[in-house]
CSV table of N, CA and C in Angstrom, one decimal:
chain,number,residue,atom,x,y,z
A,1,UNK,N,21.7,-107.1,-116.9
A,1,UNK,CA,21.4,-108.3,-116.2
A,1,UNK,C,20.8,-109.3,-117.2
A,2,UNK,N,20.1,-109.0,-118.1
A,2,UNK,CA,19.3,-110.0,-119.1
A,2,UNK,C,20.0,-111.0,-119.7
A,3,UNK,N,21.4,-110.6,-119.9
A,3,UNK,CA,22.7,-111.3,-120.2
A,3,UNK,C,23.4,-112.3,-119.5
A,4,UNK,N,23.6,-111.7,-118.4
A,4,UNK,CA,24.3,-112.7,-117.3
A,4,UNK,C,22.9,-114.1,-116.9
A,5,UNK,N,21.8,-113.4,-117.3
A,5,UNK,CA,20.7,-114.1,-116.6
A,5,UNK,C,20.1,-115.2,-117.6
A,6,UNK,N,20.4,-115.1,-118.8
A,6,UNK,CA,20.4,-115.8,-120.2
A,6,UNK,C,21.4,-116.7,-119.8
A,7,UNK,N,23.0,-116.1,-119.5
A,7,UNK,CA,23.8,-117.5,-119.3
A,7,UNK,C,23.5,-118.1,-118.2
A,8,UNK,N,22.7,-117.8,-117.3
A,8,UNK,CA,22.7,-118.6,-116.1
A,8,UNK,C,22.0,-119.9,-116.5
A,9,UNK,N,20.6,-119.2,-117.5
A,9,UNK,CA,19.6,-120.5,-117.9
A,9,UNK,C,20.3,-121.5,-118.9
A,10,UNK,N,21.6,-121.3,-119.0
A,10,UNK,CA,21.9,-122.0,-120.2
A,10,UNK,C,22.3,-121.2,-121.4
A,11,UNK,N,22.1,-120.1,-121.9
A,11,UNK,CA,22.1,-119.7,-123.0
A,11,UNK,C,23.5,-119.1,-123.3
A,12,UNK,N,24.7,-120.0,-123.2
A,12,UNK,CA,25.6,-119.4,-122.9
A,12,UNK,C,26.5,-119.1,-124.0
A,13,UNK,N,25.9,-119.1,-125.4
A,13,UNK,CA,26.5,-118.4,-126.7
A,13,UNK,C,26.5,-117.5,-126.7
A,14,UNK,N,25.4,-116.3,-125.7
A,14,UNK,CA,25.4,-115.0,-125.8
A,14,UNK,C,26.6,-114.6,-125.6
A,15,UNK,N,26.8,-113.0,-126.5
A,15,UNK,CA,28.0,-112.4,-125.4
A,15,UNK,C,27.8,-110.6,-125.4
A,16,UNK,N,28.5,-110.5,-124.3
A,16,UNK,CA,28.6,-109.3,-124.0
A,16,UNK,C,28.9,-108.3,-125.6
A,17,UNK,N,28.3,-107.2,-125.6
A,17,UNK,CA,28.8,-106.1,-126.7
A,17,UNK,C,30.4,-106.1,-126.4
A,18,UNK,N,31.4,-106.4,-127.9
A,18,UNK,CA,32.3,-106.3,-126.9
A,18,UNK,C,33.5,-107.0,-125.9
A,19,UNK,N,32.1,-107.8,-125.1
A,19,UNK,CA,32.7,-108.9,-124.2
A,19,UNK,C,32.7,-110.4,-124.5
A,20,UNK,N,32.9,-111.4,-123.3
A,20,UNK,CA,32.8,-112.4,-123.2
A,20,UNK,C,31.4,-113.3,-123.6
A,21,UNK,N,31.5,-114.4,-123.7
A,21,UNK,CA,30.4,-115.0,-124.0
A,21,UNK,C,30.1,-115.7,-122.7
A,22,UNK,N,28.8,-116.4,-122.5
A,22,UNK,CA,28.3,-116.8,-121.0
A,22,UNK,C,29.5,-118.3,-120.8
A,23,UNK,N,29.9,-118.7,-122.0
A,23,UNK,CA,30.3,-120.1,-122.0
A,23,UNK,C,32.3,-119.5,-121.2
A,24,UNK,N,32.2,-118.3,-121.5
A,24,UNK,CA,33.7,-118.0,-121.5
A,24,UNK,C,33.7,-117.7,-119.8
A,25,UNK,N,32.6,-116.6,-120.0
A,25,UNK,CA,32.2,-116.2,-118.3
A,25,UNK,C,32.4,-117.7,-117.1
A,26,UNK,N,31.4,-117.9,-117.6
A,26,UNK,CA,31.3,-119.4,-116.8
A,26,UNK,C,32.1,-120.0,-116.8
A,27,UNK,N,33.1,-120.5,-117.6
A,27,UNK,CA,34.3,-121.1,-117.2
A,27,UNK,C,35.6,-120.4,-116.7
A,28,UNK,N,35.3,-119.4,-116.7
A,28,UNK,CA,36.3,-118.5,-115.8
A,28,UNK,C,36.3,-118.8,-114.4
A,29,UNK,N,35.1,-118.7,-114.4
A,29,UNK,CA,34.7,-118.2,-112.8
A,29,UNK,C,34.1,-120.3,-112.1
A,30,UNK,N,34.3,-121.1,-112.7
A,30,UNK,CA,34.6,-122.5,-112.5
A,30,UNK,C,35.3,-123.1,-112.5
A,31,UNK,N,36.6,-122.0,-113.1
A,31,UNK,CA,38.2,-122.4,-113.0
A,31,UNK,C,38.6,-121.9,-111.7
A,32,UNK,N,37.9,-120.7,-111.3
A,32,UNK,CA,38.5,-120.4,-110.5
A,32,UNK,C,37.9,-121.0,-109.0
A,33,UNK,N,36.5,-121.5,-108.8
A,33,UNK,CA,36.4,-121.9,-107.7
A,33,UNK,C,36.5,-123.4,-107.8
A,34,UNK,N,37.0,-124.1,-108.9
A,34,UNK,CA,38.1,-125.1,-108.7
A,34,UNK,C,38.8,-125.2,-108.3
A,35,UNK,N,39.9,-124.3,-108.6
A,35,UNK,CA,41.2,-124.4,-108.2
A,35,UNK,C,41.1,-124.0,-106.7
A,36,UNK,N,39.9,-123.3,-105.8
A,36,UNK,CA,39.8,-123.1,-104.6
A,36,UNK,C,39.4,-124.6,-104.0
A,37,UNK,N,38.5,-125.2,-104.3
A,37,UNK,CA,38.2,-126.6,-104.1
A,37,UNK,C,39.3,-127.7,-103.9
A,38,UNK,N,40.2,-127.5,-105.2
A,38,UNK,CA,41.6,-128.5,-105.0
A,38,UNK,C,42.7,-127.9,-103.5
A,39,UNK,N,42.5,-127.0,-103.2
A,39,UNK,CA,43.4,-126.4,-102.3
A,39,UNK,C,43.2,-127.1,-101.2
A,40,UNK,N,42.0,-128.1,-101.0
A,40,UNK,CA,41.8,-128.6,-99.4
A,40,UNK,C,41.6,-127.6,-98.2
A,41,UNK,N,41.1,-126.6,-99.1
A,41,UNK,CA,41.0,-125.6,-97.1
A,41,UNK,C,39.9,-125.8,-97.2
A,42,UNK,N,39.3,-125.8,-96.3
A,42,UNK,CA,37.8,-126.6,-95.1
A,42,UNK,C,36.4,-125.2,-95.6
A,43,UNK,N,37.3,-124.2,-95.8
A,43,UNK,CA,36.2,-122.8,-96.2
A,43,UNK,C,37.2,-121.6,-97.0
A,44,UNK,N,36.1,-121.1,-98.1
A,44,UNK,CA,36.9,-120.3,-98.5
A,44,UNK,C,36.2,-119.1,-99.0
A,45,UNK,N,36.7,-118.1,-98.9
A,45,UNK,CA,35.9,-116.6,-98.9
A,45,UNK,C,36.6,-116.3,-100.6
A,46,UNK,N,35.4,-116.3,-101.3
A,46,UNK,CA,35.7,-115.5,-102.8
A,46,UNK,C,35.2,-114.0,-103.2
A,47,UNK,N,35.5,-113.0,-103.5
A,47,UNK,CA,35.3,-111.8,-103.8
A,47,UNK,C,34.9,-111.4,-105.4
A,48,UNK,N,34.3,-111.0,-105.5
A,48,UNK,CA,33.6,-111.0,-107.0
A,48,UNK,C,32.0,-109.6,-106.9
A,49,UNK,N,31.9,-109.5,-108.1
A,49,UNK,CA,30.9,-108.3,-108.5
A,49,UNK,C,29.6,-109.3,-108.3
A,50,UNK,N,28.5,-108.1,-108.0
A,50,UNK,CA,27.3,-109.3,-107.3
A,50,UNK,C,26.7,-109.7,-108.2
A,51,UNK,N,26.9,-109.0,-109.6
A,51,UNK,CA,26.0,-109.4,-110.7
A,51,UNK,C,26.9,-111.4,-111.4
A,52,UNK,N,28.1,-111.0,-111.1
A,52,UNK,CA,28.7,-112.4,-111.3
A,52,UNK,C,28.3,-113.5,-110.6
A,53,UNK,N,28.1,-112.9,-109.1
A,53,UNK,CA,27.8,-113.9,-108.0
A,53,UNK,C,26.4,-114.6,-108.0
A,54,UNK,N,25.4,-113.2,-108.5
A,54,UNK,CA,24.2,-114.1,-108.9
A,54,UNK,C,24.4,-114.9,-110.0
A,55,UNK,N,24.9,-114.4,-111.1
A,55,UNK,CA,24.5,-115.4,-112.5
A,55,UNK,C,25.3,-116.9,-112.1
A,56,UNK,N,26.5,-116.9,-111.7
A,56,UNK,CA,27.1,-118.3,-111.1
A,56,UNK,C,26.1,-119.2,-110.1
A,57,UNK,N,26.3,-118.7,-109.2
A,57,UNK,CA,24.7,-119.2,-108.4
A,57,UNK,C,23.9,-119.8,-109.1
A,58,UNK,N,23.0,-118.8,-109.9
A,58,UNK,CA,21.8,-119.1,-110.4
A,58,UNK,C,21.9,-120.6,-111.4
A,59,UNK,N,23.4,-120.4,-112.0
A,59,UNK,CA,23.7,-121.3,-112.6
A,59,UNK,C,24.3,-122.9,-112.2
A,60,UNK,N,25.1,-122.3,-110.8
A,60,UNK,CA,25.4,-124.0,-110.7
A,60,UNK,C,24.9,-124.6,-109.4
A,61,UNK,N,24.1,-123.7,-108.5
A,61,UNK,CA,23.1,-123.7,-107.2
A,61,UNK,C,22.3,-124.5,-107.7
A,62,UNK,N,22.0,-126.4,-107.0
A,62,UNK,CA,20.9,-126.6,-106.7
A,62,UNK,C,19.6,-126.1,-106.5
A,63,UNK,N,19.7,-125.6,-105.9
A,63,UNK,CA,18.2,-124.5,-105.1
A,63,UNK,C,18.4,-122.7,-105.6
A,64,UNK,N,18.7,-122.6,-106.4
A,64,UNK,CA,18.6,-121.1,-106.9
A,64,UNK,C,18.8,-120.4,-108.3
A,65,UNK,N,17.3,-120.2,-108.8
A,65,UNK,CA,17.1,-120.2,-109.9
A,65,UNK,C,17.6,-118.7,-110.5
A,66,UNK,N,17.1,-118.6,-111.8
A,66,UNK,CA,17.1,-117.4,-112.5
A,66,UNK,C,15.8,-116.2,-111.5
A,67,UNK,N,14.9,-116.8,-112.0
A,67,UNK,CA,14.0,-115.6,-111.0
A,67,UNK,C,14.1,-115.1,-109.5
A,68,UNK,N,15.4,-116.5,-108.6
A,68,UNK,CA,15.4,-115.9,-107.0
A,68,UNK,C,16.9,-115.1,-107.6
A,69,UNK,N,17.4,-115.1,-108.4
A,69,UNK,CA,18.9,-114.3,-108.0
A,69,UNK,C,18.3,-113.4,-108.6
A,70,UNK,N,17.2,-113.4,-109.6
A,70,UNK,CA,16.8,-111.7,-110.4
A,70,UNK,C,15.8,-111.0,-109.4
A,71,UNK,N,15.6,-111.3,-108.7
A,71,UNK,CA,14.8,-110.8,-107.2
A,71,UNK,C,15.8,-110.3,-106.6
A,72,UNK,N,17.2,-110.9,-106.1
A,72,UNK,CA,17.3,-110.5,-105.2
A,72,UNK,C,18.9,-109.7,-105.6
A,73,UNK,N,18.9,-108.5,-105.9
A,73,UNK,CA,20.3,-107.9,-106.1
A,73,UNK,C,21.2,-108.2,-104.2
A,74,UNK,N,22.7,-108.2,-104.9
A,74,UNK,CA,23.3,-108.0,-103.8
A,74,UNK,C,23.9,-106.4,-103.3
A,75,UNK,N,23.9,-106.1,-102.5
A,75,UNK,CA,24.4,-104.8,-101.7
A,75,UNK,C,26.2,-105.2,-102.6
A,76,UNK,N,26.7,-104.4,-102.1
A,76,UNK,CA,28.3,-103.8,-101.9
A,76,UNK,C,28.6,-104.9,-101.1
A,77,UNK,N,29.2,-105.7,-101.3
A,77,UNK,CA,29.7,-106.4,-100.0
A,77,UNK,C,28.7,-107.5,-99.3
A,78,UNK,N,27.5,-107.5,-100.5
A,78,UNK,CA,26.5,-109.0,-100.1
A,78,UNK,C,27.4,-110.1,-99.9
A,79,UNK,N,27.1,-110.6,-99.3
A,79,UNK,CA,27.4,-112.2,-99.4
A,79,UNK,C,26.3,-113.3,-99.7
A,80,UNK,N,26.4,-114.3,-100.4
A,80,UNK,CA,26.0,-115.6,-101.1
A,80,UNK,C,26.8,-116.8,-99.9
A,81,UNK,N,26.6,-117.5,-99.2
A,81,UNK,CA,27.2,-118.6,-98.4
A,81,UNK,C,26.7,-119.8,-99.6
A,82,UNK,N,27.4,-120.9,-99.7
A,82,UNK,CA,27.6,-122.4,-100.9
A,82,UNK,C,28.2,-123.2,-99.8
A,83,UNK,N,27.7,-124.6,-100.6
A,83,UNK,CA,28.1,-125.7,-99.9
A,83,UNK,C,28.1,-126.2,-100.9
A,84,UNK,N,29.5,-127.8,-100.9
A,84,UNK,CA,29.4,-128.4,-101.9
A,84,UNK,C,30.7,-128.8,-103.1
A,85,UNK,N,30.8,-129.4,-104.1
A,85,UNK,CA,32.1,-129.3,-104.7
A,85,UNK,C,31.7,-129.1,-106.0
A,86,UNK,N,32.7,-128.9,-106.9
A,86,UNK,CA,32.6,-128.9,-108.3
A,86,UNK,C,32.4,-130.4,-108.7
A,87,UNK,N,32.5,-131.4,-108.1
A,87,UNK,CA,32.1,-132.8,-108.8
A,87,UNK,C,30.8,-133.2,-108.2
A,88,UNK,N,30.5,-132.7,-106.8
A,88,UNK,CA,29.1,-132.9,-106.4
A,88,UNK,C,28.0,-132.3,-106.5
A,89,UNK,N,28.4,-131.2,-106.6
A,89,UNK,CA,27.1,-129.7,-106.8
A,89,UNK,C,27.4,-128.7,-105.8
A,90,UNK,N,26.1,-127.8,-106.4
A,90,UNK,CA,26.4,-126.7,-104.8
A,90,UNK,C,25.0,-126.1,-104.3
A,91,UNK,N,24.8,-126.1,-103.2
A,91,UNK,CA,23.9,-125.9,-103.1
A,91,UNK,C,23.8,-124.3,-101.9
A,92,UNK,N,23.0,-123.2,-102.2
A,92,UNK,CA,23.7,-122.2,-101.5
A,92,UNK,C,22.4,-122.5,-100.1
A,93,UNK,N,23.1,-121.6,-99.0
A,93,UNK,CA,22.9,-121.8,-97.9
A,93,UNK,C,22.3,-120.4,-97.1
A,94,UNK,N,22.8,-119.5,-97.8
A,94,UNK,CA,22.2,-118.2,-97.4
A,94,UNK,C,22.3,-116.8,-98.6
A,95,UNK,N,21.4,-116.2,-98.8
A,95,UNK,CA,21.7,-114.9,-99.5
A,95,UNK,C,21.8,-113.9,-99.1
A,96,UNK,N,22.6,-112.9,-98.9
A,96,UNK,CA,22.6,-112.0,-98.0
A,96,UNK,C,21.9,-111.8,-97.0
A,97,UNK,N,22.6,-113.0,-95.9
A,97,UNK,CA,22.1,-113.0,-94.9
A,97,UNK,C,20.8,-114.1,-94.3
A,98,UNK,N,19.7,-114.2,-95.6
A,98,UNK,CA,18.7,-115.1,-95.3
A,98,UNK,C,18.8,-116.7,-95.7
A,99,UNK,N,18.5,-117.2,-94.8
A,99,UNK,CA,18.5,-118.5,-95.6
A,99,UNK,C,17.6,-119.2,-97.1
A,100,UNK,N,18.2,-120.0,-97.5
A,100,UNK,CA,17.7,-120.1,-99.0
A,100,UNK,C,17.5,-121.6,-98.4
A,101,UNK,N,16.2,-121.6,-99.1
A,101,UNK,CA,15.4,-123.3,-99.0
A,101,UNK,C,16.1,-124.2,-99.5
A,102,UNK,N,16.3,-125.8,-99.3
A,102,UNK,CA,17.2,-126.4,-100.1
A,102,UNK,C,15.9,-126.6,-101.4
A,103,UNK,N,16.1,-127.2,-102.5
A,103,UNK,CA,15.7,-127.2,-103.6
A,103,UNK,C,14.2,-128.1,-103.5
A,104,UNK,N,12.9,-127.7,-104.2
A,104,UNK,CA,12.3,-127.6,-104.2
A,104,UNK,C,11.2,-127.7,-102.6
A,105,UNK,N,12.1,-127.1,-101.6
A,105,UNK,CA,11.5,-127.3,-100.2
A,105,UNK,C,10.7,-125.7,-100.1
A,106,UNK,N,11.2,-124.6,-100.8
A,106,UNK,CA,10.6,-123.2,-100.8
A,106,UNK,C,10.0,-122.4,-101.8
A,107,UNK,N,9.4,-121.6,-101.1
A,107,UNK,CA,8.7,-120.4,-101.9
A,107,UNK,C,9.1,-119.5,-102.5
A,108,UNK,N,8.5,-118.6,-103.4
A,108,UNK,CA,9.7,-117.9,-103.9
A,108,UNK,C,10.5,-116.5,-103.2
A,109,UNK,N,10.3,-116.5,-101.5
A,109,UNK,CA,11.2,-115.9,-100.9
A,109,UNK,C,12.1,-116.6,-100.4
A,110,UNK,N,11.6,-117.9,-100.1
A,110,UNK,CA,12.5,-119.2,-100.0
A,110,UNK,C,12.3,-119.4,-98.9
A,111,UNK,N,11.0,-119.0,-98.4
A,111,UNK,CA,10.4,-119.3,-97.1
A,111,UNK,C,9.7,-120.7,-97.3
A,112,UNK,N,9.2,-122.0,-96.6
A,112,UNK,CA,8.4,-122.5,-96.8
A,112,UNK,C,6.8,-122.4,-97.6
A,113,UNK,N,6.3,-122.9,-98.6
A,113,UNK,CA,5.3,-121.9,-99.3
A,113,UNK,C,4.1,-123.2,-98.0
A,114,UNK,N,2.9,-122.0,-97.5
A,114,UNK,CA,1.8,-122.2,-97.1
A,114,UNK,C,1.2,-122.5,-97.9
A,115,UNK,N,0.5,-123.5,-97.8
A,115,UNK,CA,-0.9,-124.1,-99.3
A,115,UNK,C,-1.9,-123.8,-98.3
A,116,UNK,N,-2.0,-123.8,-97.7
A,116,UNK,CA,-4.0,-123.4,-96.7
A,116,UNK,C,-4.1,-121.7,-96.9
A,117,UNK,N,-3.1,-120.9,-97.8
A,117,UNK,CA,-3.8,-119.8,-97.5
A,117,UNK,C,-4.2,-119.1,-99.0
């Protein structure tokens, strides 16, 4: 994960032993929820490894950094909910299951942070 979580921050020269680099990763996976975006359907369900779904996220999510996707692994079948386009942004809307703060409105469970305690 140190890898995927390097490219999320930007560091996307790195590459896999072997594999891709973050710059290759990342544009794979922004080719492809492009080409979902040009299709005009209103919602679209994408399937992907969670370790991909975090680093993408972390990467082009308004509101979700390196430290909340490295917090929070997904299950088998997590789901990530996004709003938004490839020319506007994206901003995610729930992480498995819980809602995610919009950008700088939360804490780092992405609850409202309390300052009186």
């Amino acid at each position: 994960m140190k890898t995927v979580f390097a490219w999320a921050e930007g560091d996307t020269a790195l590459r896999m032993p072997g594999g891709e680099s973050g710059e290759e990763a990342l544009g794979r996976y922004d080719a492809v929820v492009a080409e979902a975006a040009r299709s005009g359907a209103a919602t679209v369900a994408m399937v992907s490894h969670g370790a991909a779904i975090r680093m993408w996220t972390a990467a082009r999510a308004d509101n979700v950094d390196v430290p909340f996707a490295a917090a929070r692994p997904l299950d088998n079948t997590g789901v990530v909910i996004l709003e938004g386009s490839p020319a506007d942004g994206w901003k995610a809307l729930s992480w498995a299951g819980a809602v995610v703060a919009p950008a700088g409105e939360g804490g780092p469970a992405g609850r409202p942070l309390d300052e009186t305690a």
